[in-house]
Amino acid sequence: MPVYARVGTRAHRAGSTRGRGRPTNAGPAQVKSILEDIGEYRALKAGNAPQNDISTAINKTARKLIGLYGWDDPLRAQKETERTESGDLSLSEEEQKRRDNVVKKVRREISKIWRKNMLVGCPVTTVKPVAEIAELIRLFATRPRRKQAYKIWAKSHARPELEAEVDSRLASRTQDTSTGTATPPRVSMWNTVASEWFKASSIEEQTLARKEAQRIHAEAIERWDASASAVPMSPEEAIEFMEASQVFLGDLMHFFANRASGIAVLFIGGPSGSSLVSEGVCDVPGQPKLLYSEANPSACGQFKDQLDKQVRLLNETKWPQAPNVDHYSSGFAPTDEEQEVTARRDGEEMEANVDAHDEGSDEDQSDDESSITFAGRASELEFIVPQPSARVERQCAAQSTPSADLDGAASPHHPASFVTDGVDPWNDYDIGNPDMAVPEDLRRRDYDIRTTVTPFAPRITGYGTRSGVHPAGYNEAFHSAIAKILPYKAWLEESNTINFFKAVPTKLSGKVDEDVACALSLAYLKYESSKADEMALTMRKIQTTTEAVAVEQPRYMFDLHLRDFTSRWNGRATYGENRTTAKMDADVNVTLPRQWALLQPQERLDRQGQVCVTADSSMNWRNALSPGLEGIRILVVTLLVWAWNIRGDEERSEWSRLASDVSQVLHVLTEKVGILETDSPIRHNGDHGVNGRQRSGRQGKKSAKLRAMEGDE
C-alpha cells in the first residue's frame, strides 16, 4: 500500500471546517477504507433496517480497519501493519481496556463519516476529478437528430389523399419495367411525395411545421444534455444509458490498451441483471487480437456472476418495484414485465430500421448527415444480458481457448469437445428448430470482430489448385444455365438475380479470384436446375460480443427478406457505423464463415468447429441447403456481395477458401439429386414465402428476358 501522508508535512484539506493546525481524526487512507463500505450502510438506511444490523456493519468495518493498521493508532497510522490474532488470551487487563477504547473510538469515527457521506450526491473522496465526466460524455455522445419538417407536417393529421398518391405512384413504378430499375420501397416513395406536397403547401403551414420541428428538437437536446449527469429515475433509464455509452467505453478501452501496451477490461453491472463488458487489446503487427474474455472465459464468467449478485442487492434496495432477476440464475423463464420491456425495445429497433430507409429522400440526407441515433448503434455494442446458471457453468467449465488449434493441423472425424456421451445432435435434427442441432458452446464462442482473421473459414487443402471458370467462358455458360432454369423459376428475374449473377465478372474484377467467383455462380445456377425441392434456408443463431443474445448472423443475410429478396450489390458498413438493412455487416468476414460451418454436417467439422473435411456424397445436409428464392440463394448472394466489399489480402484468401468450399458442396448436392428434366415439375415447400410473401404465379411461362435471349439465338 502507498504512503498517503508523511510526518510533519500533513496538509490542510481544502474546504475543511476545522481550525488551522488541527489534524483530522482519521488519515486519508483510513477515510478511503471506511468509505469503501458505505454502500452497505446506505442500503440499510434506505430499507429502514434495525439498529442492530447497522451496528453489525460498523463492527465489521472497524475490525477490518484495525486489522489493517493495528491497535496502536488505527485511525492515524501511516502504513499498514501485519495482521494480529484477535483472540490472544495473554492480554493484560489494562491492555484489554485500552483496546476496548480503541474499538469505541474507531466505531464512532466510522459512524460519523458514514452519516456525513450518506447521501449519494455527497463526495466520497477528498480528491476532485481532473475533468468533468459529464462534459466528457457529452463530447463523445451523439446529439439527437432533428426530425424533418415535412414529416411533421404530413403526420400532423390524417392525409388519405397523400397515402393514395403514394400507392398510385408505387403501383405505376412497379408496372413500369422498361427502365430495368428496381422498385423502391414504399417508405422512400412516401418521403418523396410528402416532401413535394409540403413544398406546395401554404407558407403558414410550413412555418408551423418548422417551429414544431424546432420545439421537438430543443426538447430532445435538453433531455440529451441532462442524461449525461442526471440520476436515472427508473431501471430502464439506467439500462438505456448503459447501451448508449458502450461505443464510447469500447473506444476508451481500445485506447488505453494500446497506450498501456496491454489489455483493458471494463465490467459494469446494472439493474434487472444487465451488465456491460468493454474490452480492448493492444495492436500487435501481424497477430490477431484475442480478447481476455476469450482467453480466460471461466474467470470472466465467474467475475460477472459475482458482480451481478452484488449489483442485485443494491438495486433491490434502490428499485423495490424492479423485477427480481433470480430466475435468470435458476433457469426459469422471464417474467411478463421483462417480456414487455423486451418487446418494447424490439419495436424501437424495428422502427429505427424503418427510419433508415429514408435515404431515398434528398431532404433526409441534408438534415441527418451529422447525426446518428443511439438506437442504430445498439447492434454494434458489447451488451450482455444474464444467462441461465447451467449455461454459465458449462461455459466456465469448458476452459476452451479458440486460438490454440488455429495454426495446428485440424482433427477431422472427431466430435467437438462439447459433445459428450457419444450423442450426435444431428440425429435429432429438426428443420423447425434449427438450434437444437447446433452445439451451444460453438454458438457462444466469441471473437474480436476488429481482426481480419476468420477463425471459422474452411481449412481444407487442395481447393487452391482446383481450376475455376475463366471469365471469358462465363457468359456463354451463364446464358445456357439461365435458359434451362428460367421457364420454371420466374422469381430469378423478378428478384433481380439474373442481372446480379450476370455482372459477377465485371463487379469482382480485381477484387477477388474471378475464376473462383465464376465457378461459384455457375455451381449455384446448376444447383437451382436440380431436382431438389425448394425450401427456405433456416439460419443458425450466433452470439458475438456485439449482440446481447444469440441472433441469426450475418444480419444482412437475414434481412434479405425485408427487401423482397432482391439481389443487389450493396455496400458494407464500417465499424461503429449505423448499419441499415441495405448494408452488409462490418464483421461479415467472421459471421458468414461461422454460419456456413453451422450449416454443415458434424463429420465435416474439427474440434474447433471449423470445416476441415472435403464434402462428398456420403454426407447428409438434411435439407439445410435447399434451392429456391429463400434457400441457398441468400447465402451465395451474401458471399458475392462480401467479395465486392473485400478488405485486405487476408480476407481475400479467406473468401476464396469459403467460396471454393461452397462450390464443392453445391456440386455434391447437385450430383445427389440429379438435374431437372424439361417436363418435370418443381415442388415448393408451401405456397408462401417468408412473412407471407406470395410466390410467383408465372412458373410455367417464359419471361420477356428469356424470349429475348431465345430470339438472339
XYZ file of C-alpha atoms in Angstrom, residues 32 560 625:
3
model
C -10.861 5.876 1.935
C -32.762 -10.076 -47.327
C -29.114 -26.098 -48.051
